[in-house]
Amino acid sequence: MTESLDATDWAILDELQHEGRIPFTELARRVNLSTSATTERVRRLEAAGVISGYRAEVDLERTGYPVLAVVRLKYPGPGNRHEPLRRLLGERPEILECLRTTGDDCYVMKVATTSMAHLEEVVDKLAEFGSTTTNLVLSRPLPLRGPRVPRARPSE
Amino acid sequence: MTESLDATDWAILDELQHEGRIPFTELARRVNLSTSATTERVRRLEAAGVISGYRAEVDLERTGYPVLAVVRLKYPGPGNRHEPLRRLLGERPEILECLRTTGDDCYVMKVATTSMAHLEEVVDKLAEFGSTTTNLVLSRPLPLRGPRVPRARPSE
DNA sequence: ACTGAAAAGCAGTAGGG
DNA sequence: CCCTACTGCTTTTCAGT
């Protein structure tokens, strides 16, 4: 499942993770390769699923979602029903991310809302499934990033 | 700080959040506008910081990071020193995201590693700052997404 | 604020080492 | 796996509404 990536592939991934819309001519310049060789590598990475897509990153505050919170959900007792929650994820765009985890809590979610009242509404909905723990996000010392080359490696 | 976004702006944001590299000619077709009017709106959204960037999304498993965990860090006692942690975030690419939160834990982090041993190494490093709680991610029912239009709104 | 058209730049393909 | 050259599309710019 793990593809074999050489130094050039990692250089391409680095660039595209920071600037996902640069022209391939410019990308080619940065990784010291011709445009067509670069394009071919990008297509290969896309086809292999190493690059799963390209996304515009949208500022939450400037789009009217100033309240960000981490909500953890713990299911009670035995016989947990997970389908209703999966359905809720589709209905509630306020839930930006949901991770199923080991440990005391089943799910860890990142939730963005327009106000505290709005957050309360979402948390109330989630509380129908189990007990929730909500923490507001004060700041984002590291907003979000993707994987980097594990260490300096020979060109393979 | 919140920009005034009309229905067309939201349509553009929706498209670019799902396909960040589509040609503006295609984007214009989808939002029923001319190419140059569309480009102008995109530039305005970029300049206003509504679109903060474009990123290629890279698959963690296929790049050799099969272990994903949520690590929470709690600082002990009074007089917390936050700078050393900020420095660690720059040195450790395994830490993909870091949120400072209210509540018992100061920070919530998402950490990707090549192995359990590697995770242990990162957690040990974090444990120098305070007590940590680590939960492995079993699956991602909702991998990650951005904000959507709060509700149906008039074209303004 | 949007349209449409011309000029410049980029992506895709073919042919070849 | 890489290169160059050619062709068609995309992006940019700008005059006009």
CSV table of C-alpha atoms (C1' of nucleotides) in Angstrom, one decimal:
chain,number,residue,atom,x,y,z
A,1,MET,CA,0.0,0.0,0.0
A,2,THR,CA,2.9,2.3,0.7
A,3,GLU,CA,4.3,3.6,-2.6
A,4,SER,CA,8.0,4.0,-3.2
A,5,LEU,CA,8.7,7.7,-3.3
A,6,ASP,CA,12.0,9.1,-4.2
A,7,ALA,CA,13.4,12.5,-3.3
A,8,THR,CA,11.8,14.2,-6.3
A,9,ASP,CA,8.4,12.8,-5.4
A,10,TRP,CA,8.8,14.3,-1.9
A,11,ALA,CA,9.9,17.6,-3.3
A,12,ILE,CA,6.8,17.6,-5.5
A,13,LEU,CA,4.6,16.7,-2.5
A,14,ASP,CA,6.2,19.5,-0.4
A,15,GLU,CA,5.5,22.1,-3.0
A,16,LEU,CA,1.9,21.0,-3.8
A,17,GLN,CA,1.0,20.8,-0.1
A,18,HIS,CA,2.1,24.4,0.3
A,19,GLU,CA,0.9,25.8,-3.0
A,20,GLY,CA,-1.6,23.4,-4.5
A,21,ARG,CA,-2.4,25.6,-7.6
A,22,ILE,CA,1.1,26.4,-8.9
A,23,PRO,CA,1.5,25.8,-12.7
A,24,PHE,CA,3.4,22.6,-13.5
A,25,THR,CA,5.9,24.7,-15.4
A,26,GLU,CA,6.8,26.5,-12.2
A,27,LEU,CA,6.7,23.2,-10.2
A,28,ALA,CA,9.1,21.7,-12.7
A,29,ARG,CA,11.5,24.6,-12.3
A,30,ARG,CA,11.5,24.1,-8.5
A,31,VAL,CA,12.2,20.4,-8.6
A,32,ASN,CA,14.7,20.7,-11.5
A,33,LEU,CA,12.8,18.5,-14.0
A,34,SER,CA,11.2,19.1,-17.3
A,35,THR,CA,7.5,20.0,-17.3
A,36,SER,CA,6.4,16.8,-18.9
A,37,ALA,CA,8.4,14.6,-16.5
A,38,THR,CA,6.9,16.6,-13.6
A,39,THR,CA,3.4,16.3,-14.9
A,40,GLU,CA,3.8,12.6,-15.4
A,41,ARG,CA,5.0,12.2,-11.8
A,42,VAL,CA,2.1,14.2,-10.5
A,43,ARG,CA,-0.4,12.1,-12.5
A,44,ARG,CA,1.2,9.0,-11.1
A,45,LEU,CA,0.9,10.2,-7.6
A,46,GLU,CA,-2.7,11.1,-8.2
A,47,ALA,CA,-3.5,7.8,-9.8
A,48,ALA,CA,-1.8,5.9,-6.9
A,49,GLY,CA,-3.9,7.8,-4.4
A,50,VAL,CA,-0.8,9.4,-2.8
A,51,ILE,CA,-2.3,12.8,-3.7
A,52,SER,CA,-6.0,12.3,-2.8
A,53,GLY,CA,-7.1,15.7,-4.0
A,54,TYR,CA,-6.6,19.5,-4.0
A,55,ARG,CA,-8.5,21.8,-1.6
A,56,ALA,CA,-8.8,25.5,-1.2
A,57,GLU,CA,-8.2,26.3,2.5
A,58,VAL,CA,-11.0,28.6,3.7
A,59,ASP,CA,-10.6,30.9,6.7
A,60,LEU,CA,-13.3,30.0,9.3
A,61,GLU,CA,-13.5,33.4,11.0
A,62,ARG,CA,-13.8,35.3,7.8
A,63,THR,CA,-16.6,33.1,6.6
A,64,GLY,CA,-18.7,33.6,9.8
A,65,TYR,CA,-17.5,30.6,11.9
A,66,PRO,CA,-15.6,32.3,14.7
A,67,VAL,CA,-16.2,29.5,17.3
A,68,LEU,CA,-14.1,26.4,17.0
A,69,ALA,CA,-14.3,23.5,19.5
A,70,VAL,CA,-13.0,20.0,20.0
A,71,VAL,CA,-15.9,17.7,21.1
A,72,ARG,CA,-15.2,14.3,22.4
A,73,LEU,CA,-18.0,11.7,22.5
A,74,LYS,CA,-18.2,8.7,24.7
A,75,TYR,CA,-20.8,6.0,24.1
A,76,PRO,CA,-22.5,4.5,27.2
A,77,GLY,CA,-22.7,0.8,28.0
A,78,PRO,CA,-22.7,-2.1,25.4
A,79,GLY,CA,-24.5,-2.3,22.0
A,80,ASN,CA,-23.4,1.0,20.5
A,81,ARG,CA,-25.1,2.1,17.4
A,82,HIS,CA,-22.8,3.9,15.1
A,83,GLU,CA,-24.9,4.5,12.0
A,84,PRO,CA,-27.0,7.3,13.4
A,85,LEU,CA,-23.9,9.3,14.2
A,86,ARG,CA,-22.5,8.7,10.7
A,87,ARG,CA,-25.8,10.1,9.4
A,88,LEU,CA,-25.5,13.2,11.6
A,89,LEU,CA,-22.0,13.8,10.1
A,90,GLY,CA,-23.7,14.2,6.7
A,91,GLU,CA,-26.4,16.5,8.0
A,92,ARG,CA,-24.2,18.8,10.1
A,93,PRO,CA,-21.6,20.7,8.1
A,94,GLU,CA,-20.5,22.3,11.4
A,95,ILE,CA,-18.7,19.1,12.1
A,96,LEU,CA,-15.5,19.6,10.1
A,97,GLU,CA,-13.7,16.4,11.1
A,98,CYS,CA,-14.4,13.2,13.0
A,99,LEU,CA,-11.9,10.6,14.2
A,100,ARG,CA,-12.8,7.3,15.8
A,101,THR,CA,-10.3,6.7,18.5
A,102,THR,CA,-9.2,4.1,21.1
A,103,GLY,CA,-9.6,5.0,24.7
A,104,ASP,CA,-12.3,6.3,26.8
A,105,ASP,CA,-13.9,8.4,24.1
A,106,CYS,CA,-15.2,6.8,20.9
A,107,TYR,CA,-15.0,9.9,18.7
A,108,VAL,CA,-13.0,13.1,18.6
A,109,MET,CA,-14.6,15.9,16.5
A,110,LYS,CA,-13.7,19.3,15.4
A,111,VAL,CA,-16.7,21.6,15.3
A,112,ALA,CA,-17.0,25.1,13.8
A,113,THR,CA,-20.1,27.3,14.6
A,114,THR,CA,-21.3,30.8,14.1
A,115,SER,CA,-21.9,31.5,17.8
A,116,MET,CA,-21.9,29.9,21.3
A,117,ALA,CA,-25.7,29.3,21.0
A,118,HIS,CA,-25.0,27.5,17.7
A,119,LEU,CA,-22.3,25.4,19.4
A,120,GLU,CA,-24.7,24.5,22.2
A,121,GLU,CA,-27.2,23.3,19.6
A,122,VAL,CA,-24.7,21.0,17.9
A,123,VAL,CA,-23.4,19.7,21.3
A,124,ASP,CA,-27.0,19.0,22.4
A,125,LYS,CA,-27.5,17.0,19.2
A,126,LEU,CA,-24.3,15.0,19.9
A,127,ALA,CA,-25.2,14.5,23.5
A,128,GLU,CA,-28.1,12.3,22.3
A,129,PHE,CA,-25.6,9.6,21.5
A,130,GLY,CA,-23.6,9.7,24.7
A,131,SER,CA,-21.7,11.9,27.1
A,132,THR,CA,-19.7,14.8,25.5
A,133,THR,CA,-16.7,16.8,26.5
A,134,THR,CA,-16.3,20.1,24.8
A,135,ASN,CA,-13.2,22.3,24.7
A,136,LEU,CA,-13.1,25.6,23.0
A,137,VAL,CA,-10.1,26.3,20.7
A,138,LEU,CA,-8.3,29.5,21.9
A,139,SER,CA,-5.7,29.6,19.1
A,140,ARG,CA,-4.1,27.4,16.5
A,141,PRO,CA,-0.3,27.4,17.1
A,142,LEU,CA,-0.1,25.0,14.1
A,143,PRO,CA,-3.1,25.2,11.9
A,144,LEU,CA,-2.8,22.1,9.8
A,145,ARG,CA,-0.2,20.4,7.6
A,146,GLY,CA,0.5,17.1,5.8
A,147,PRO,CA,3.3,14.5,5.9
A,148,ARG,CA,6.9,15.3,5.1
A,149,VAL,CA,9.8,13.1,4.0
A,150,PRO,CA,10.6,10.9,7.0
A,151,ARG,CA,14.3,11.8,6.8
A,152,ALA,CA,17.0,12.6,4.2
A,153,ARG,CA,17.0,9.6,1.9
A,154,PRO,CA,19.2,8.6,-1.1
A,155,SER,CA,17.6,9.3,-4.4
A,156,GLU,CA,16.7,5.6,-4.6
B,1,MET,CA,-13.4,40.8,9.8
B,2,THR,CA,-16.2,38.7,8.4
B,3,GLU,CA,-16.6,39.5,4.7
B,4,SER,CA,-19.9,39.7,3.0
B,5,LEU,CA,-20.2,36.7,0.8
B,6,ASP,CA,-23.1,36.2,-1.6
B,7,ALA,CA,-24.5,32.9,-3.0
B,8,THR,CA,-22.0,33.0,-5.9
B,9,ASP,CA,-19.0,33.4,-3.6
B,10,TRP,CA,-20.2,30.4,-1.6
B,11,ALA,CA,-20.7,28.4,-4.8
B,12,ILE,CA,-17.1,29.3,-5.7
B,13,LEU,CA,-15.8,28.3,-2.2
B,14,ASP,CA,-17.7,25.0,-2.4
B,15,GLU,CA,-16.2,24.1,-5.7
B,16,LEU,CA,-12.7,25.1,-4.8
B,17,GLN,CA,-12.8,23.3,-1.4
B,18,HIS,CA,-13.6,20.1,-3.3
B,19,GLU,CA,-11.5,20.6,-6.4
B,20,GLY,CA,-8.9,23.2,-5.7
B,21,ARG,CA,-7.2,22.8,-9.1
B,22,ILE,CA,-10.1,23.1,-11.6
B,23,PRO,CA,-9.5,25.6,-14.4
B,24,PHE,CA,-11.3,28.9,-13.8
B,25,THR,CA,-13.1,28.4,-17.2
B,26,GLU,CA,-14.7,25.2,-15.7
B,27,LEU,CA,-15.4,27.0,-12.4
B,28,ALA,CA,-17.1,29.8,-14.3
B,29,ARG,CA,-19.3,27.3,-16.1
B,30,ARG,CA,-20.3,25.7,-12.8
B,31,VAL,CA,-21.3,29.0,-11.1
B,32,ASN,CA,-22.8,30.5,-14.3
B,33,LEU,CA,-20.6,33.5,-14.7
B,34,SER,CA,-18.0,34.6,-17.3
B,35,THR,CA,-14.4,33.4,-16.8
B,36,SER,CA,-13.1,36.9,-16.0
B,37,ALA,CA,-15.8,37.7,-13.5
B,38,THR,CA,-15.2,34.4,-11.8
B,39,THR,CA,-11.4,35.0,-11.7
B,40,GLU,CA,-12.0,38.5,-10.3
B,41,ARG,CA,-14.1,37.0,-7.4
B,42,VAL,CA,-11.5,34.4,-6.7
B,43,ARG,CA,-8.7,37.0,-6.5
B,44,ARG,CA,-10.9,39.1,-4.2
B,45,LEU,CA,-11.5,36.1,-1.9
B,46,GLU,CA,-7.8,35.4,-1.9
B,47,ALA,CA,-6.8,39.0,-1.2
B,48,ALA,CA,-9.4,39.2,1.6
B,49,GLY,CA,-7.9,36.1,3.2
B,50,VAL,CA,-11.1,34.2,2.8
B,51,ILE,CA,-9.2,31.7,0.7
B,52,SER,CA,-5.9,31.3,2.7
B,53,GLY,CA,-4.3,29.0,0.2
B,54,TYR,CA,-4.5,25.8,-1.9
B,55,ARG,CA,-3.2,22.5,-0.7
B,56,ALA,CA,-2.7,19.1,-2.2
B,57,GLU,CA,-4.1,16.5,0.2
B,58,VAL,CA,-1.6,13.7,0.7
B,59,ASP,CA,-2.6,10.2,1.9
B,60,LEU,CA,-0.8,9.4,5.2
B,61,GLU,CA,-0.8,5.6,4.8
B,62,ARG,CA,0.5,5.7,1.3
B,63,THR,CA,3.3,8.0,2.3
B,64,GLY,CA,4.5,5.7,5.1
B,65,TYR,CA,2.7,7.2,8.1
B,66,PRO,CA,0.2,4.5,9.0
B,67,VAL,CA,-0.1,5.4,12.7
B,68,LEU,CA,-2.3,8.4,13.5
B,69,ALA,CA,-3.0,9.5,17.1
B,70,VAL,CA,-4.6,12.3,19.0
B,71,VAL,CA,-2.4,13.5,21.8
B,72,ARG,CA,-3.6,15.9,24.5
B,73,LEU,CA,-1.1,17.7,26.6
B,74,LYS,CA,-1.7,19.1,30.1
B,75,TYR,CA,0.7,21.5,31.7
B,76,PRO,CA,1.4,21.1,35.4
B,77,GLY,CA,1.2,23.8,38.1
B,78,PRO,CA,1.6,27.6,37.5
B,79,GLY,CA,4.1,29.4,35.3
B,80,ASN,CA,3.7,27.5,32.1
B,81,ARG,CA,6.4,28.1,29.4
B,82,HIS,CA,4.8,27.8,26.0
B,83,GLU,CA,7.7,28.8,23.8
B,84,PRO,CA,9.6,25.5,24.0
B,85,LEU,CA,6.5,23.7,22.7
B,86,ARG,CA,6.1,26.2,19.8
B,87,ARG,CA,9.7,25.4,18.9
B,88,LEU,CA,9.0,21.7,19.0
B,89,LEU,CA,6.2,22.1,16.6
B,90,GLY,CA,8.7,23.4,14.0
B,91,GLU,CA,11.1,20.6,14.6
B,92,ARG,CA,8.6,17.7,14.6
B,93,PRO,CA,6.8,17.3,11.3
B,94,GLU,CA,5.0,14.3,12.8
B,95,ILE,CA,2.8,16.8,14.6
B,96,LEU,CA,0.3,17.7,11.9
B,97,GLU,CA,-2.0,20.0,13.9
B,98,CYS,CA,-1.9,21.7,17.3
B,99,LEU,CA,-4.9,23.4,18.9
B,100,ARG,CA,-4.7,25.4,22.1
B,101,THR,CA,-7.9,24.7,24.0
B,102,THR,CA,-9.8,25.6,27.1
B,103,GLY,CA,-10.3,22.9,29.8
B,104,ASP,CA,-8.1,20.5,31.5
B,105,ASP,CA,-5.7,20.0,28.6
B,106,CYS,CA,-3.8,22.9,27.2
B,107,TYR,CA,-3.2,21.5,23.7
B,108,VAL,CA,-4.8,18.9,21.5
B,109,MET,CA,-2.5,17.6,18.7
B,110,LYS,CA,-2.8,15.3,15.8
B,111,VAL,CA,0.3,13.2,15.3
B,112,ALA,CA,1.2,10.9,12.4
B,113,THR,CA,4.1,8.4,12.7
B,114,THR,CA,5.7,5.6,10.8
B,115,SER,CA,5.4,3.1,13.6
B,116,MET,CA,4.4,2.6,17.2
B,117,ALA,CA,8.0,3.0,18.3
B,118,HIS,CA,8.1,6.3,16.4
B,119,LEU,CA,4.9,7.4,18.1
B,120,GLU,CA,6.4,6.5,21.5
B,121,GLU,CA,9.4,8.7,20.7
B,122,VAL,CA,7.2,11.7,19.9
B,123,VAL,CA,5.0,11.2,22.9
B,124,ASP,CA,8.1,10.9,25.1
B,125,LYS,CA,9.3,14.2,23.7
B,126,LEU,CA,5.9,15.8,24.5
B,127,ALA,CA,5.8,14.3,28.0
B,128,GLU,CA,8.7,16.5,28.9
B,129,PHE,CA,6.3,19.4,28.9
B,130,GLY,CA,3.5,17.9,31.0
B,131,SER,CA,1.2,14.9,31.2
B,132,THR,CA,0.0,13.5,27.9
B,133,THR,CA,-3.1,11.5,26.9
B,134,THR,CA,-2.7,9.5,23.7
B,135,ASN,CA,-5.5,7.9,21.7
B,136,LEU,CA,-4.9,6.0,18.5
B,137,VAL,CA,-7.1,6.8,15.5
B,138,LEU,CA,-9.0,3.7,14.4
B,139,SER,CA,-10.7,5.3,11.4
B,140,ARG,CA,-11.8,8.6,10.0
B,141,PRO,CA,-15.6,8.6,9.5
B,142,LEU,CA,-15.2,12.2,8.3
B,143,PRO,CA,-11.6,12.9,7.1
B,144,LEU,CA,-11.7,16.7,6.9
B,145,ARG,CA,-13.6,19.5,5.4
B,146,GLY,CA,-14.1,23.2,5.4
B,147,PRO,CA,-17.0,25.6,6.1
B,148,ARG,CA,-20.2,25.7,4.1
B,149,VAL,CA,-22.8,28.3,3.6
B,150,PRO,CA,-24.6,28.8,7.0
B,151,ARG,CA,-28.0,28.4,5.4
B,152,ALA,CA,-29.9,29.2,2.2
B,153,ARG,CA,-29.5,32.9,1.8
B,154,PRO,CA,-30.8,35.5,-0.7
B,155,SER,CA,-28.3,36.5,-3.4
B,156,GLU,CA,-27.7,39.7,-1.5
C,1,DA,C1',-19.8,44.4,-11.3
C,2,DC,C1',-19.9,41.9,-15.5
C,3,DT,C1',-18.7,40.8,-20.6
C,4,DG,C1',-15.9,39.5,-24.5
C,5,DA,C1',-11.8,39.3,-27.2
C,6,DA,C1',-6.7,39.4,-27.9
C,7,DA,C1',-2.1,38.3,-26.0
C,8,DA,C1',0.7,35.5,-23.1
C,9,DG,C1',1.4,31.5,-20.6
C,10,DC,C1',0.4,26.6,-19.6
C,11,DA,C1',-0.9,21.6,-20.2
C,12,DG,C1',-1.2,17.6,-23.0
C,13,DT,C1',0.7,14.7,-26.7
C,14,DA,C1',4.0,12.8,-29.9
C,15,DG,C1',8.5,11.4,-31.1
C,16,DG,C1',12.8,10.1,-29.6
C,17,DG,C1',17.2,9.1,-26.4
D,1,DC,C1',12.4,7.6,-16.8
D,2,DC,C1',13.6,11.6,-19.0
D,3,DC,C1',13.8,15.3,-22.9
D,4,DT,C1',12.1,18.8,-26.6
D,5,DA,C1',8.7,20.6,-29.8
D,6,DC,C1',4.2,21.3,-31.2
D,7,DT,C1',-0.8,22.2,-30.5
D,8,DG,C1',-4.8,23.5,-28.1
D,9,DC,C1',-6.6,25.5,-23.7
D,10,DT,C1',-6.3,28.4,-20.0
D,11,DT,C1',-5.2,32.6,-17.8
D,12,DT,C1',-4.5,37.4,-17.9
D,13,DT,C1',-5.4,41.9,-19.4
D,14,DC,C1',-8.1,45.5,-21.1
D,15,DA,C1',-11.5,48.1,-23.6
D,16,DG,C1',-16.4,48.5,-23.3
D,17,DT,C1',-21.2,48.2,-21.2
